[in-house]
PDB file of C-alpha atoms and ligand atoms in Angstrom:
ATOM      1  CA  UNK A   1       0.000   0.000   0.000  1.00 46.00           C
ATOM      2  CA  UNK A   2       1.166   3.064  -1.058  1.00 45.00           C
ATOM      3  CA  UNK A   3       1.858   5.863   1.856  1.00 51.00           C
ATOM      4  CA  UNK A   4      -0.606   8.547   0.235  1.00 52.00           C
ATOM      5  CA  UNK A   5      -3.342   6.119   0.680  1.00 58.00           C
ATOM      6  CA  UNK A   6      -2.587   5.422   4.240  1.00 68.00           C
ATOM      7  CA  UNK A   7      -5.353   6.701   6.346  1.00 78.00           C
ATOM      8  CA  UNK A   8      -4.545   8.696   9.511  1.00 86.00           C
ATOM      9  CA  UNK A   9      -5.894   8.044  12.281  1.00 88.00           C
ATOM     10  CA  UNK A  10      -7.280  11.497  13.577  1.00 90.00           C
ATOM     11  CA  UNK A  11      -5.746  11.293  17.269  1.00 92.00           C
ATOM     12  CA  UNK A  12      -2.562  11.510  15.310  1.00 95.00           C
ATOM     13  CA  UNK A  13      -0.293  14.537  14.985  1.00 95.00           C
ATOM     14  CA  UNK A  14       1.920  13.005  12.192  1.00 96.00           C
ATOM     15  CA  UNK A  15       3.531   9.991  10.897  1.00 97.00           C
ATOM     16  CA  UNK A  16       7.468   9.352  11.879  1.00 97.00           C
ATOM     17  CA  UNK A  17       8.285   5.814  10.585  1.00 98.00           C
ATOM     18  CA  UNK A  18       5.862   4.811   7.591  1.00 98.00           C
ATOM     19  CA  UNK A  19       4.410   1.363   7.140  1.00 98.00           C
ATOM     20  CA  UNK A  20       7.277   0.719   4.349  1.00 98.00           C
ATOM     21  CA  UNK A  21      10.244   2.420   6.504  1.00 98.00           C
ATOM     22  CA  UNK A  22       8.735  -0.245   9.427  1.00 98.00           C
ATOM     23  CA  UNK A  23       8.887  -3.143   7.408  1.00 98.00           C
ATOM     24  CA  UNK A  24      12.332  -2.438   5.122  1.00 98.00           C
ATOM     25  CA  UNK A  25      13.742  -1.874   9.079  1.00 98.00           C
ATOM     26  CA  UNK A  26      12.364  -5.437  10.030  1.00 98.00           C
ATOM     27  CA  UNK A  27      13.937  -6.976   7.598  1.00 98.00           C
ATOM     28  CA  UNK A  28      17.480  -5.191   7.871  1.00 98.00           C
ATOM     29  CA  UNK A  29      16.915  -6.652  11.800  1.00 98.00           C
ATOM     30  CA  UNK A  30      16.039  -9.945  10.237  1.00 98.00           C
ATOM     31  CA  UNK A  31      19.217  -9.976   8.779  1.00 98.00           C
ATOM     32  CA  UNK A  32      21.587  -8.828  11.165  1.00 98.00           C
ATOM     33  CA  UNK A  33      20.314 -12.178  13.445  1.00 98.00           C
ATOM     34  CA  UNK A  34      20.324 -14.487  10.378  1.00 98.00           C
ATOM     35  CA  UNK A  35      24.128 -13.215  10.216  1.00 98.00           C
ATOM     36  CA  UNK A  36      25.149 -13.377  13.897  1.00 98.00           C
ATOM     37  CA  UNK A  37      23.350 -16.486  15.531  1.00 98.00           C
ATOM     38  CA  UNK A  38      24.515 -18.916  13.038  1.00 97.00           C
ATOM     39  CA  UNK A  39      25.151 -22.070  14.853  1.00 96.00           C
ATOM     40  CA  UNK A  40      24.057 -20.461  18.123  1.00 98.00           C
ATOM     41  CA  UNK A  41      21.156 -21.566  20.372  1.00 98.00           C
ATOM     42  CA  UNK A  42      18.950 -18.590  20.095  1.00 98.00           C
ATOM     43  CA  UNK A  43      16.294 -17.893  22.176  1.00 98.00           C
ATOM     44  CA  UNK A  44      13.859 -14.568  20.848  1.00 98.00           C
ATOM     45  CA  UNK A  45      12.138 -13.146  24.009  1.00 98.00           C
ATOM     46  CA  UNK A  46       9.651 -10.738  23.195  1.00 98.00           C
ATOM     47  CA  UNK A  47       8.524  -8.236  25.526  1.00 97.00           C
ATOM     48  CA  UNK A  48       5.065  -7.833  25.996  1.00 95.00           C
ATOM     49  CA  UNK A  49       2.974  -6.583  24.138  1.00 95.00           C
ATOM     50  CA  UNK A  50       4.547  -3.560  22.059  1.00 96.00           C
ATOM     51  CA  UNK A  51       7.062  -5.805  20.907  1.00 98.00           C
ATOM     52  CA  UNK A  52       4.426  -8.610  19.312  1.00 98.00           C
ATOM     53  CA  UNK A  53       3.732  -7.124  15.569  1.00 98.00           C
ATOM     54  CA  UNK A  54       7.904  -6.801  15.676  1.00 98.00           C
ATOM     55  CA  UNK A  55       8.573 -10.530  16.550  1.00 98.00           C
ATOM     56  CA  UNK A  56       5.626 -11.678  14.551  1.00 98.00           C
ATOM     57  CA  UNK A  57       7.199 -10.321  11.128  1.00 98.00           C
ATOM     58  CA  UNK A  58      10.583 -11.065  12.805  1.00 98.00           C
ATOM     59  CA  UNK A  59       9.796 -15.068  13.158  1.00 98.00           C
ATOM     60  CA  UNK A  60       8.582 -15.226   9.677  1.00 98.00           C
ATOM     61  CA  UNK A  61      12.020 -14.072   8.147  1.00 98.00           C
ATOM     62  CA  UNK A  62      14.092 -15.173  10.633  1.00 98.00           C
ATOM     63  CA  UNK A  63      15.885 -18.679   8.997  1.00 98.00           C
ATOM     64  CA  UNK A  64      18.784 -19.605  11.603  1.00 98.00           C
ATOM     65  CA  UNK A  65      16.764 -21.979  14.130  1.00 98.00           C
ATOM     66  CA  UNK A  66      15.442 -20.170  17.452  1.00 98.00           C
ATOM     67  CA  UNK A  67      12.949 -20.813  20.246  1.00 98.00           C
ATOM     68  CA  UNK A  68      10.519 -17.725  21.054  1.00 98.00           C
ATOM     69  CA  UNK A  69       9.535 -16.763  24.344  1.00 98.00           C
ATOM     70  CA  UNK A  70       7.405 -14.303  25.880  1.00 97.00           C
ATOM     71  CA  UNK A  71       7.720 -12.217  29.051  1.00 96.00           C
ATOM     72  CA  UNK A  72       5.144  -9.495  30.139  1.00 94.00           C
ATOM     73  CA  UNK A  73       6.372  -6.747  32.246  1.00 90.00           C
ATOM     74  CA  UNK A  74       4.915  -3.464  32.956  1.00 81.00           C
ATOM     75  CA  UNK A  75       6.738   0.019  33.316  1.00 70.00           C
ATOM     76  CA  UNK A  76       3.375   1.981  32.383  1.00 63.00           C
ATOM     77  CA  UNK A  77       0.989   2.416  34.000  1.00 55.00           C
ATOM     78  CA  UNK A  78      -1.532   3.949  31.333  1.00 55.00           C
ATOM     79  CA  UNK A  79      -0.360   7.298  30.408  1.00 59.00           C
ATOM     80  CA  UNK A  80       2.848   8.602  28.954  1.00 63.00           C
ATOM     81  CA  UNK A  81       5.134   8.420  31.540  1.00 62.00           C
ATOM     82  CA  UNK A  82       6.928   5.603  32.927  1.00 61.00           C
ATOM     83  CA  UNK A  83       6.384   4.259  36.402  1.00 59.00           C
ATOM     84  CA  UNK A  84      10.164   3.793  38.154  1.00 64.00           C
ATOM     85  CA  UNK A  85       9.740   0.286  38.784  1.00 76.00           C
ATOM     86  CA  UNK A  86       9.137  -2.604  36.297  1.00 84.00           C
ATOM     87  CA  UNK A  87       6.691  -4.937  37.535  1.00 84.00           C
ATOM     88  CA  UNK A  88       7.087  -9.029  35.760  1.00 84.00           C
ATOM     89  CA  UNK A  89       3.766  -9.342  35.055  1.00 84.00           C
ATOM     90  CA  UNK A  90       4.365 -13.092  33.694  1.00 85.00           C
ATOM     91  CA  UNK A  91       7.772 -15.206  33.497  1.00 86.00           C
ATOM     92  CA  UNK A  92       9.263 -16.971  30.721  1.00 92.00           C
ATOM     93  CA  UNK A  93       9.039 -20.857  30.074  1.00 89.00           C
ATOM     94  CA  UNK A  94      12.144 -21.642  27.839  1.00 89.00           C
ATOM     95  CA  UNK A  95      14.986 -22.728  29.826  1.00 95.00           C
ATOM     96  CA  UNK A  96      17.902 -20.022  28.784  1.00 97.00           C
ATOM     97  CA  UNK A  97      20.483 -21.311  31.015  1.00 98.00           C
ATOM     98  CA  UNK A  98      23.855 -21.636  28.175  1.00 98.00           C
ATOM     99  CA  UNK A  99      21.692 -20.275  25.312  1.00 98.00           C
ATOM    100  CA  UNK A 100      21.497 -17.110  23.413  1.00 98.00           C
ATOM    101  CA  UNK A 101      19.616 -15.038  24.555  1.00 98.00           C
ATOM    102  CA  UNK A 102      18.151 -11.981  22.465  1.00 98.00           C
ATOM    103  CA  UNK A 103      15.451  -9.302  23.923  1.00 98.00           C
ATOM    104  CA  UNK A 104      13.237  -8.157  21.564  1.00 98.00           C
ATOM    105  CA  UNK A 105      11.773  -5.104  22.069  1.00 98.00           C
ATOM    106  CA  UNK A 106       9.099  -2.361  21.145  1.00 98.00           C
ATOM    107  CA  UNK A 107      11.009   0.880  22.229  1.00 97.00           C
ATOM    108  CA  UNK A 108      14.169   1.369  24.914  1.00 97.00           C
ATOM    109  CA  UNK A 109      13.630   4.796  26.543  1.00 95.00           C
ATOM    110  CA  UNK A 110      15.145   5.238  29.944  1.00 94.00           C
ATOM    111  CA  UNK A 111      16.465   1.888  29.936  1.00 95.00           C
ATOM    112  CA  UNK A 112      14.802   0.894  33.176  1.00 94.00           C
ATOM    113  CA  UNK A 113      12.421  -1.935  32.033  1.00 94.00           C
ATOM    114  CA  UNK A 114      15.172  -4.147  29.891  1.00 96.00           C
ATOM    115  CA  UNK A 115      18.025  -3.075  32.288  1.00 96.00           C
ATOM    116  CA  UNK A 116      15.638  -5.164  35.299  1.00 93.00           C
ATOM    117  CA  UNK A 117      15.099  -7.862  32.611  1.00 95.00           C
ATOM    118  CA  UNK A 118      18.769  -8.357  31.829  1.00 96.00           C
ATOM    119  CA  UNK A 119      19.586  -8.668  35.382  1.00 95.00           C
ATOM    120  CA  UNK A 120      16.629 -10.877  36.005  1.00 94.00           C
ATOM    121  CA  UNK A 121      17.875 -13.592  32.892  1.00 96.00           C
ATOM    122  CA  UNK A 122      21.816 -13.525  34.571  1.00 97.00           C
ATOM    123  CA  UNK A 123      20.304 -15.212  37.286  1.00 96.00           C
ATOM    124  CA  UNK A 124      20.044 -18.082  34.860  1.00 97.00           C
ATOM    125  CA  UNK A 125      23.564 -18.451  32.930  1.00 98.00           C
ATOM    126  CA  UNK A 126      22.629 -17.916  29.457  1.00 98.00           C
ATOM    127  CA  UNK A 127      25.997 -17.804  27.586  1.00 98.00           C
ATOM    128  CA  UNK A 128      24.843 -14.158  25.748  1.00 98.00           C
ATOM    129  CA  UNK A 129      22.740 -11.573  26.248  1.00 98.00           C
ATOM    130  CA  UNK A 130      21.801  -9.166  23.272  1.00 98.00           C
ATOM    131  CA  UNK A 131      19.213  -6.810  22.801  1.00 98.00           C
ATOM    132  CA  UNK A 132      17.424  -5.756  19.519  1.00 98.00           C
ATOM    133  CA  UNK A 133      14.942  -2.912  19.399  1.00 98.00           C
ATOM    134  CA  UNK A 134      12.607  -1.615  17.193  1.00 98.00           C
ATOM    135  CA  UNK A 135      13.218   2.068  18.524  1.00 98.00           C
ATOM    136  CA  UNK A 136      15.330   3.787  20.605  1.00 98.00           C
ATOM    137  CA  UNK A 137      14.824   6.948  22.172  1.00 97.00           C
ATOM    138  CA  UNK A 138      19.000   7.564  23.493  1.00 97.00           C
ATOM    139  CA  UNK A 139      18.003  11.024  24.463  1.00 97.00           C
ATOM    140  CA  UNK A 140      15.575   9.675  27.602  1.00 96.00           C
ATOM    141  CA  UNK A 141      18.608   7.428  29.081  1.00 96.00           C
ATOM    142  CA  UNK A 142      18.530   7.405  32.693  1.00 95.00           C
ATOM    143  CA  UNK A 143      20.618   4.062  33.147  1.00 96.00           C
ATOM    144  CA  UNK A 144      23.531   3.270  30.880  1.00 97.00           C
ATOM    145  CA  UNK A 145      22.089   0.729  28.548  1.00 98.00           C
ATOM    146  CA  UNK A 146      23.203   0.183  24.698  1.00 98.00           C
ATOM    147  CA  UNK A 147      20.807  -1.535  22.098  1.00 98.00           C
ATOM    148  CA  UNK A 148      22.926  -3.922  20.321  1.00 98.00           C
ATOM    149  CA  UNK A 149      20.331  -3.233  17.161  1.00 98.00           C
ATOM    150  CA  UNK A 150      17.888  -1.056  16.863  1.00 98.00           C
ATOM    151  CA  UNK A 151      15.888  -0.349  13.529  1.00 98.00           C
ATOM    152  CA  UNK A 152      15.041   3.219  14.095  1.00 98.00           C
ATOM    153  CA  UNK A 153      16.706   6.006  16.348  1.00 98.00           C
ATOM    154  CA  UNK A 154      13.967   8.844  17.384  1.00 98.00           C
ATOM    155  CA  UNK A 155      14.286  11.777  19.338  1.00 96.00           C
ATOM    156  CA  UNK A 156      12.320  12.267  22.685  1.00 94.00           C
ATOM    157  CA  UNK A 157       8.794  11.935  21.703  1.00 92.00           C
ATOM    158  CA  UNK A 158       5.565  10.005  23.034  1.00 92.00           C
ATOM    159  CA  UNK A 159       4.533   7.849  19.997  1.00 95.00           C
ATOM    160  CA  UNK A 160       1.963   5.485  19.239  1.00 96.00           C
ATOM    161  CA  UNK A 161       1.444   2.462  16.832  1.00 98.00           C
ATOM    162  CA  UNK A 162       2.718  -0.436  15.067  1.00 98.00           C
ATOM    163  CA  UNK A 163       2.628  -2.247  18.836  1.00 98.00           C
ATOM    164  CA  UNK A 164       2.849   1.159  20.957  1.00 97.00           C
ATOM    165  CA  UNK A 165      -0.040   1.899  23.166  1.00 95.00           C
ATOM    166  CA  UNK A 166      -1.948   5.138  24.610  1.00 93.00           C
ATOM    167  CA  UNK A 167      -3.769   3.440  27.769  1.00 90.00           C
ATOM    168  CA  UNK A 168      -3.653   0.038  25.224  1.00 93.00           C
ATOM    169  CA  UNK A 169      -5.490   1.189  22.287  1.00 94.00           C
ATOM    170  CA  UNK A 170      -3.770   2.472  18.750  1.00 96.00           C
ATOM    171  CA  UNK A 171      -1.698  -0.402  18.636  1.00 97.00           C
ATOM    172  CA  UNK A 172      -3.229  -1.584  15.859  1.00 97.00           C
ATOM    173  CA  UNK A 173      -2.046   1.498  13.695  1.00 97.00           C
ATOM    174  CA  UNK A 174       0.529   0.068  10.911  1.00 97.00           C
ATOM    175  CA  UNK A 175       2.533   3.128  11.341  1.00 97.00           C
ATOM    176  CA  UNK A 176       4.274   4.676  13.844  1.00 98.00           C
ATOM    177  CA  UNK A 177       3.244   8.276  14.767  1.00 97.00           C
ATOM    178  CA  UNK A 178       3.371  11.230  17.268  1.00 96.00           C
ATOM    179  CA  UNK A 179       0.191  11.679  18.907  1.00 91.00           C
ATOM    180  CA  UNK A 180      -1.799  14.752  19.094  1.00 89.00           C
ATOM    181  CA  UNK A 181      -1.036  17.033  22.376  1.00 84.00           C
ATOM    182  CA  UNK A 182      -4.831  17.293  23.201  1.00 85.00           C
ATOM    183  CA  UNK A 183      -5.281  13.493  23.351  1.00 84.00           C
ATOM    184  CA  UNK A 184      -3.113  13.083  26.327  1.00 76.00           C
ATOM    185  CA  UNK A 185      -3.280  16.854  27.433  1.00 74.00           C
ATOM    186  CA  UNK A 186      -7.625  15.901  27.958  1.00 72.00           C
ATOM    187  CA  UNK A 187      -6.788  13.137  29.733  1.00 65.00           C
ATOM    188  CA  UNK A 188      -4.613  14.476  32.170  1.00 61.00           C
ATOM    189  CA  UNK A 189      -7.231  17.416  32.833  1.00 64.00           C
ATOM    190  CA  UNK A 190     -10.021  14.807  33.438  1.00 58.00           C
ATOM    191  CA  UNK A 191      -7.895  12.622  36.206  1.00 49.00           C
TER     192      UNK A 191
HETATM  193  P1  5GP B   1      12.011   2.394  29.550  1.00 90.67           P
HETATM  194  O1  5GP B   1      11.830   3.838  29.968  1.00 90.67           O
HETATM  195  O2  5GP B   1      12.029   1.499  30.743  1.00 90.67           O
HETATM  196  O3  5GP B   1      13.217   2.209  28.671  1.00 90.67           O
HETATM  197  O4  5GP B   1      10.762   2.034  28.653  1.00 90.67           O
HETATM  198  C1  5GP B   1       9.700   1.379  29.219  1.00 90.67           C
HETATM  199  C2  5GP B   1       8.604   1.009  28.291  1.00 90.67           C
HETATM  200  O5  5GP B   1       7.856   2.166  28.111  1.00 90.67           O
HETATM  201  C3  5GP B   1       8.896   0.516  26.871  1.00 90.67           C
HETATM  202  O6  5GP B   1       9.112  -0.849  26.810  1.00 90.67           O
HETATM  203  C4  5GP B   1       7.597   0.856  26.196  1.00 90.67           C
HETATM  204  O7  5GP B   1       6.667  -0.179  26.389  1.00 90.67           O
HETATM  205  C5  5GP B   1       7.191   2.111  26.914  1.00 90.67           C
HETATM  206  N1  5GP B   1       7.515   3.325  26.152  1.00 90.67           N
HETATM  207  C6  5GP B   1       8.630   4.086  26.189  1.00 90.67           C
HETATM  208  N2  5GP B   1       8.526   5.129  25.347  1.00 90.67           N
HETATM  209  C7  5GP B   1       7.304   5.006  24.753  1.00 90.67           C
HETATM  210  C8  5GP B   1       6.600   5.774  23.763  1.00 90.67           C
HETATM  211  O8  5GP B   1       7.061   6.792  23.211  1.00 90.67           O
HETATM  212  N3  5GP B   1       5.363   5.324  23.438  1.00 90.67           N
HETATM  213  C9  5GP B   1       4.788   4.219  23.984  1.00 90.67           C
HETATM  214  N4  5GP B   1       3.581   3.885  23.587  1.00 90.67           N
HETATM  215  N5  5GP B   1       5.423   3.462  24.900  1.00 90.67           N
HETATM  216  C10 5GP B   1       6.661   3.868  25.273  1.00 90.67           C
HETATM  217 MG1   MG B   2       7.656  -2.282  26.211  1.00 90.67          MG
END
């Protein structure tokens, strides 16, 4: 689909990352683990839920074998800004002690939530831990934490789409996009 015929949801201030930008991204992310975990035991754990639309096109075009795993944990809690401590919501099943281990996530930001997740999966001797985001925000660092991939670099704004929530709608938008001051201005006002 064509980006002139994409239509915009009207919550949204403007697109950053188009539905073709997304999905050329994915696949340059595809490659970069086809190329490094040959011959590895690679284990994909997604973080839930903004990071599901990323692993789903992710495990189609990934070919080097790899389990997937899921693990829910939750910095948010419904607006824009995150709460200080990551909660896990729900644990992973896959047994990562000596395997390779890579994170797969929606967007790094402070660095909080996967810098509590990498300490939690030490506890279990993997023999590597890498991470691989969609998008990274370097500008909101508040613990020193390095992506070893990430698709897209943006500056400090609140976006939604393509997995990113506002209060857990919009994720459904194919694009990723800045959302309109009023939306979460309102809802601030009405709390
Ligand atoms: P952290 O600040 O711990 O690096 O990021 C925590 C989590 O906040 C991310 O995994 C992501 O779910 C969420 N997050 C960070 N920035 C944004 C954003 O701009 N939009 C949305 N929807 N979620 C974000
Ligand atoms: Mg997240």
């Amino acid at each position: 689909m064509s980006n002139s015929k994409t239509t915009i949801d009207s919550r949204i201030k403007r697109i950053i990352i188009s539905e073709q930008e997304i999905a050329s991204g994915i696949s340059k992310a595809a490659q970069w683990i086809n190329d490094n975990y040959k011959n590895k035991d690679l284990v994909m754990v997604s973080i839930l839920k903004g990071s599901v639309p990323f692993v789903g096109q992710l495990m189609t075009q990934v070919t080097v074998d790899y389990q997937v795993d899921f693990l829910s944990v939750s910095s948010f809690k419904g607006g824009i800004k995150a709460a200080t401590n990551p909660e896990i919501l729900s644990k992973i099943n896959a047994d990562i002690t000596g395997k390779d281990v890579l994170i797969v996530e929606d967007i790094v930001d402070s660095g909080k939530t996967i810098s509590h997740v990498i300490e939690l999966f030490k506890q279990s001797n993997p023999k590597s831990i890498k991470l691989l985001t969609l998008l990274d925000k370097p500008e909101g660092r508040e613990v020193e934490l390095k992506a070893d991939y990430a698709c897209f670099t943006i500056p400090l704004l609140f976006i939604v789409g393509y997995g990113l929530d506002y209060g857990e709608y919009l994720r459904n938008l194919p694009y990723i996009a800045e959302l309109k001051e009023e939306v979460y201005l309102k809802e601030s006002e009405d709390k």
